[in-house]
Amino acid sequence: MSDLMPLEEALDRLLSRIPLPSATEEVPLGEALGRVLAEPVSAATDVPPADNSSMDGYALAGRDFRPGEPMPISQRIAAGCAPEPLRAGTAARIFTGAEIPPGADAVVMQEQAEAEGGQVRILAEIKPGQNIRSRGQDMAAGTPLLEAGVMLRPQTLGVLASTGIERVRVYRRPSVALLSTGDELVQPGQALGPGQIYDANRFLLTGLLQQAGVVDIRPMHVPDAAEPTAQALREAARADLILSSGGVSVGEEDHVKAQVEALGELNIWRIRVKPGKPFAAGRVGDTPFIGLPGNPASSLVTFCLLALPALHRLQGRQVQPPWQLQLPAGFSREQPQTRDEFLRVRVENGRLLPQGNQSSGVLSNTLEASGLARVPAETSVAEGQLLTFMPFSSLCG
Ligand SMILES: Nc1nc2c(c(=O)[nH]1)N[C@H]1C(S)=C(S)[C@@H](COP(=O)(O)OP(=O)(O)OC[C@H]3O[C@@H](n4cnc5c(N)ncnc54)[C@H](O)[C@@H]3O)O[C@H]1N2
Ligand code: MOO
């Protein structure tokens, strides 16, 4: 099994051959969710743009304050209003989010004050600056906020909006040709004939691609024959990436590998990963090609570990390793494997438990599994031993 490529080497090799996007476009903030920034962004304004109150209460100047003595209320400042300078010896009625009037340096919350007949008595000690959110305390204008390669999440959009940014420059979205190979495949909705199965991978992989931010997905079905495979690959090479499932193993019905070699090159084939050994990658013409094994669990695992980082790079996104937590095994296994194994597991009482049948043809156990646990090659597992756990929420997003 020494001819199998270790996962990390395959990932490095794969990523080194994925081009960054060449084109960018400007989009309004409201359409930017999930897009990848193509240039750095700095704060356009101070946030908040002016000192403002964090409480409903009374704004005053600390030097005018006499404990227990009434002060005249000289103005009322609601959020959204422009305050007048505070008259000496007076307080201003103020509300959360309203601008602090020039001359005031503290806000007393109304629970610590008594107002009557246009006057207010402050019942507590005050500290200069209390209950004031100062101008620029969140961000000062010009503060670098984001680098190119960052994917825009809802909170990122909120931050950009708070500083008044209306449009962002993002990378153009890549297109992906998605090939399901195999004579046995039919689409859900059709009756199954002898020897046929439903094409689970088209939906599994379409979902994973959509979740990864790909919009232009071009699904194709490819029969197990050399010329139709070549034709499909040529057509697929018009997309920015070709992602296929099946047809990469060693049988003479597996045509994908040979046809990729004929139309371009294959630079990864067979990795030290279970499930997913026959994973292949290369190019068709100049278009990157990623060939996932046909077994659905093998497709899922190799998509998460290899295709997703490649897609991130293709989108211009910084490639980050998935979350990796060390959790104790809730099982033991004496028989070591020759490949690094990625078990579909659930977490119960903080322990990792393999979920159901781990055959690479079984996908239904992912309904209850919450992620993958890695068992290194040539290693047995003792109960309580720490294993690396990667939640699906981080692996597939
Ligand atoms: N003699 C050997 N045979 C196999 C080896 C090997 O080393 N020597 N490796 C096995 C391993 S491991 C895997 S994984 C599979 C992968 O084979 P392929 O990638 O060529 O995939 P296929 O043969 O086309 O299909 C495998 C399996 O998955 C089913 N399948 C395929 N596509 C879909 C789909 N879209 N939806 C649902 N199921 C799909 C297909 O019917 C097969 O049952 O090879 C082993 N063989
Ligand atoms: O390496 Mo294969 O994916 O297990 O059945």
Short mmCIF file of N, CA and C and ligand atoms in Angstrom, two decimals, residues 1 4 179-187 195-205 221 224 244-251 253-256 269-270 273-279 291-299 339 360-361 363, ligand 1:
data_model
loop_
_atom_site.label_atom_id
_atom_site.label_comp_id
_atom_site.label_asym_id
_atom_site.label_seq_id
_atom_site.Cartn_x
_atom_site.Cartn_y
_atom_site.Cartn_z
N MET A 1 0.83 -1.21 0.00
CA MET A 1 0.00 0.00 0.00
C MET A 1 0.86 1.26 0.00
N LEU A 4 0.26 4.48 -2.07
CA LEU A 4 -0.85 5.41 -1.83
C LEU A 4 -0.31 6.72 -1.27
N LEU A 179 -19.96 15.60 -12.96
CA LEU A 179 -20.19 14.39 -13.75
C LEU A 179 -20.50 13.21 -12.84
N SER A 180 -21.67 12.58 -13.06
CA SER A 180 -21.95 11.30 -12.40
C SER A 180 -21.67 10.23 -13.43
N THR A 181 -20.71 9.37 -13.16
CA THR A 181 -20.39 8.34 -14.15
C THR A 181 -20.96 6.99 -13.72
N GLY A 182 -21.40 6.23 -14.68
CA GLY A 182 -21.86 4.86 -14.40
C GLY A 182 -23.13 4.53 -15.16
N ASP A 183 -23.11 3.38 -15.88
CA ASP A 183 -24.29 2.93 -16.63
C ASP A 183 -25.45 2.59 -15.70
N GLU A 184 -25.12 2.31 -14.43
CA GLU A 184 -26.15 1.84 -13.51
C GLU A 184 -27.01 2.97 -12.95
N LEU A 185 -26.63 4.22 -13.23
CA LEU A 185 -27.28 5.34 -12.53
C LEU A 185 -28.55 5.82 -13.22
N VAL A 186 -29.60 5.99 -12.45
CA VAL A 186 -30.80 6.67 -12.95
C VAL A 186 -31.17 7.76 -11.96
N GLN A 187 -31.95 8.72 -12.45
CA GLN A 187 -32.31 9.84 -11.59
C GLN A 187 -33.56 9.49 -10.77
N GLY A 195 -30.33 -4.01 -12.26
CA GLY A 195 -28.94 -3.55 -12.14
C GLY A 195 -28.78 -2.06 -11.89
N GLN A 196 -29.89 -1.35 -11.83
CA GLN A 196 -29.78 0.12 -11.70
C GLN A 196 -29.87 0.59 -10.25
N ILE A 197 -29.27 1.73 -10.00
CA ILE A 197 -29.40 2.39 -8.68
C ILE A 197 -29.64 3.88 -8.94
N TYR A 198 -30.10 4.55 -7.91
CA TYR A 198 -30.33 5.99 -8.05
C TYR A 198 -29.03 6.76 -7.89
N ASP A 199 -28.95 7.85 -8.62
CA ASP A 199 -27.76 8.70 -8.61
C ASP A 199 -27.76 9.58 -7.35
N ALA A 200 -27.26 9.01 -6.26
CA ALA A 200 -27.22 9.77 -4.99
C ALA A 200 -26.18 10.88 -5.06
N ASN A 201 -25.07 10.62 -5.74
CA ASN A 201 -23.96 11.57 -5.68
C ASN A 201 -24.28 12.91 -6.33
N ARG A 202 -25.13 12.89 -7.37
CA ARG A 202 -25.45 14.17 -8.00
C ARG A 202 -26.05 15.13 -6.97
N PHE A 203 -26.92 14.59 -6.13
CA PHE A 203 -27.60 15.45 -5.15
C PHE A 203 -26.70 15.75 -3.96
N LEU A 204 -25.97 14.72 -3.54
CA LEU A 204 -25.00 14.93 -2.45
C LEU A 204 -24.00 16.02 -2.85
N LEU A 205 -23.44 15.88 -4.04
CA LEU A 205 -22.37 16.80 -4.43
C LEU A 205 -22.92 18.17 -4.84
N HIS A 221 -24.64 13.26 -16.84
CA HIS A 221 -24.50 11.83 -16.60
C HIS A 221 -23.61 11.25 -17.68
N ASP A 224 -20.54 4.45 -18.94
CA ASP A 224 -19.23 3.79 -18.80
C ASP A 224 -18.70 3.36 -20.16
N SER A 244 -15.98 14.95 -10.78
CA SER A 244 -16.70 13.75 -11.20
C SER A 244 -16.79 12.79 -10.03
N SER A 245 -17.75 11.87 -10.13
CA SER A 245 -17.77 10.78 -9.16
C SER A 245 -17.85 9.47 -9.91
N GLY A 246 -17.06 8.49 -9.43
CA GLY A 246 -17.03 7.16 -10.02
C GLY A 246 -16.04 7.06 -11.15
N GLY A 247 -15.77 5.79 -11.52
CA GLY A 247 -14.95 5.55 -12.71
C GLY A 247 -13.47 5.81 -12.55
N VAL A 248 -12.99 5.87 -11.30
CA VAL A 248 -11.56 6.15 -11.11
C VAL A 248 -10.80 4.96 -10.52
N SER A 249 -11.51 3.83 -10.36
CA SER A 249 -10.83 2.66 -9.79
C SER A 249 -10.13 1.88 -10.92
N VAL A 250 -9.91 0.61 -10.69
CA VAL A 250 -9.01 -0.14 -11.59
C VAL A 250 -9.72 -1.00 -12.65
N GLY A 251 -11.06 -1.16 -12.53
CA GLY A 251 -11.76 -2.05 -13.46
C GLY A 251 -11.78 -1.49 -14.87
N GLU A 253 -14.22 -1.03 -16.64
CA GLU A 253 -15.39 -0.16 -16.84
C GLU A 253 -15.14 1.23 -16.27
N ASP A 254 -13.97 1.44 -15.70
CA ASP A 254 -13.64 2.75 -15.11
C ASP A 254 -12.85 3.56 -16.14
N HIS A 255 -13.55 4.46 -16.84
CA HIS A 255 -12.93 5.14 -17.99
C HIS A 255 -12.41 6.54 -17.69
N VAL A 256 -12.82 7.09 -16.57
CA VAL A 256 -12.54 8.50 -16.33
C VAL A 256 -11.04 8.77 -16.29
N TRP A 269 -3.34 10.10 -8.00
CA TRP A 269 -4.25 8.96 -8.10
C TRP A 269 -3.94 7.99 -6.97
N ARG A 270 -4.90 7.72 -6.20
CA ARG A 270 -4.88 6.77 -5.09
C ARG A 270 -4.21 7.37 -3.86
N VAL A 273 -6.32 6.97 2.17
CA VAL A 273 -7.50 7.42 2.93
C VAL A 273 -8.61 6.39 2.75
N LYS A 274 -9.26 6.07 3.85
CA LYS A 274 -10.41 5.13 3.80
C LYS A 274 -11.61 5.80 4.43
N PRO A 275 -12.72 5.96 3.74
CA PRO A 275 -12.95 5.60 2.35
C PRO A 275 -12.42 6.68 1.42
N GLY A 276 -12.09 6.28 0.19
CA GLY A 276 -11.68 7.30 -0.78
C GLY A 276 -10.41 6.98 -1.53
N LYS A 277 -9.92 5.76 -1.41
CA LYS A 277 -8.62 5.41 -1.99
C LYS A 277 -8.42 5.83 -3.44
N PRO A 278 -9.40 5.58 -4.35
CA PRO A 278 -9.09 5.85 -5.77
C PRO A 278 -9.19 7.33 -6.16
N PHE A 279 -9.27 8.24 -5.21
CA PHE A 279 -9.33 9.69 -5.52
C PHE A 279 -8.29 10.03 -6.59
N GLY A 291 -11.50 13.91 -9.42
CA GLY A 291 -12.30 12.70 -9.58
C GLY A 291 -12.51 12.03 -8.23
N LEU A 292 -13.74 12.07 -7.75
CA LEU A 292 -14.05 11.43 -6.47
C LEU A 292 -14.46 9.99 -6.73
N PRO A 293 -14.15 9.07 -5.81
CA PRO A 293 -14.61 7.69 -5.98
C PRO A 293 -16.14 7.63 -5.95
N GLY A 294 -16.69 6.60 -6.60
CA GLY A 294 -18.14 6.55 -6.77
C GLY A 294 -18.93 6.21 -5.52
N ASN A 295 -18.36 5.38 -4.64
CA ASN A 295 -19.12 5.05 -3.43
C ASN A 295 -19.51 6.34 -2.72
N PRO A 296 -20.79 6.50 -2.37
CA PRO A 296 -21.22 7.80 -1.84
C PRO A 296 -20.44 8.28 -0.62
N ALA A 297 -20.12 7.37 0.31
CA ALA A 297 -19.38 7.83 1.50
C ALA A 297 -17.97 8.25 1.10
N SER A 298 -17.41 7.58 0.10
CA SER A 298 -16.07 7.95 -0.37
C SER A 298 -16.12 9.32 -1.03
N SER A 299 -17.20 9.57 -1.79
CA SER A 299 -17.38 10.88 -2.42
C SER A 299 -17.49 11.97 -1.36
N ARG A 339 -4.74 2.35 5.81
CA ARG A 339 -4.96 3.75 5.40
C ARG A 339 -5.47 4.56 6.59
N SER A 360 -18.19 1.94 2.58
CA SER A 360 -18.16 3.17 1.79
C SER A 360 -19.38 3.29 0.87
N GLY A 361 -20.18 2.21 0.78
CA GLY A 361 -21.42 2.29 0.02
C GLY A 361 -22.59 2.79 0.85
N LEU A 363 -24.51 5.51 2.98
CA LEU A 363 -24.57 6.95 3.22
C LEU A 363 -25.55 7.29 4.34
N1 LIG B 1 -10.18 -4.53 -7.74
C1 LIG B 1 -10.41 -3.40 -7.07
N2 LIG B 1 -11.66 -2.95 -7.02
C2 LIG B 1 -11.91 -1.82 -6.34
C3 LIG B 1 -10.87 -1.14 -5.69
C4 LIG B 1 -9.55 -1.63 -5.80
O1 LIG B 1 -8.58 -1.08 -5.26
N3 LIG B 1 -9.37 -2.77 -6.51
N4 LIG B 1 -11.17 -0.02 -4.95
C5 LIG B 1 -12.48 0.01 -4.40
C6 LIG B 1 -12.72 1.25 -3.76
S1 LIG B 1 -11.88 1.54 -2.32
C7 LIG B 1 -13.63 2.14 -4.21
S2 LIG B 1 -13.95 3.55 -3.31
C8 LIG B 1 -14.36 1.92 -5.43
C9 LIG B 1 -14.37 3.22 -6.26
O2 LIG B 1 -14.57 2.95 -7.57
P1 LIG B 1 -14.88 4.06 -8.64
O3 LIG B 1 -14.53 5.38 -8.15
O4 LIG B 1 -14.30 3.61 -9.90
O5 LIG B 1 -16.45 4.08 -8.68
P2 LIG B 1 -17.46 3.11 -9.42
O6 LIG B 1 -16.81 1.80 -9.62
O7 LIG B 1 -17.96 3.83 -10.57
O8 LIG B 1 -18.54 3.01 -8.31
C10 LIG B 1 -18.27 2.48 -7.01
C11 LIG B 1 -19.61 2.22 -6.33
O9 LIG B 1 -20.30 3.42 -6.14
C12 LIG B 1 -21.57 3.40 -6.79
N5 LIG B 1 -21.84 4.70 -7.37
C13 LIG B 1 -21.12 5.28 -8.34
N6 LIG B 1 -21.65 6.47 -8.65
C14 LIG B 1 -22.71 6.64 -7.85
C15 LIG B 1 -23.67 7.68 -7.72
N7 LIG B 1 -23.61 8.78 -8.48
N8 LIG B 1 -24.64 7.54 -6.79
C16 LIG B 1 -24.69 6.41 -6.01
N9 LIG B 1 -23.79 5.41 -6.10
C17 LIG B 1 -22.84 5.51 -7.01
C18 LIG B 1 -21.42 2.35 -7.85
O10 LIG B 1 -22.64 1.82 -8.25
C19 LIG B 1 -20.53 1.34 -7.15
O11 LIG B 1 -21.25 0.52 -6.31
O12 LIG B 1 -13.82 0.89 -6.18
C20 LIG B 1 -13.59 -0.30 -5.41
N10 LIG B 1 -13.19 -1.34 -6.28
#
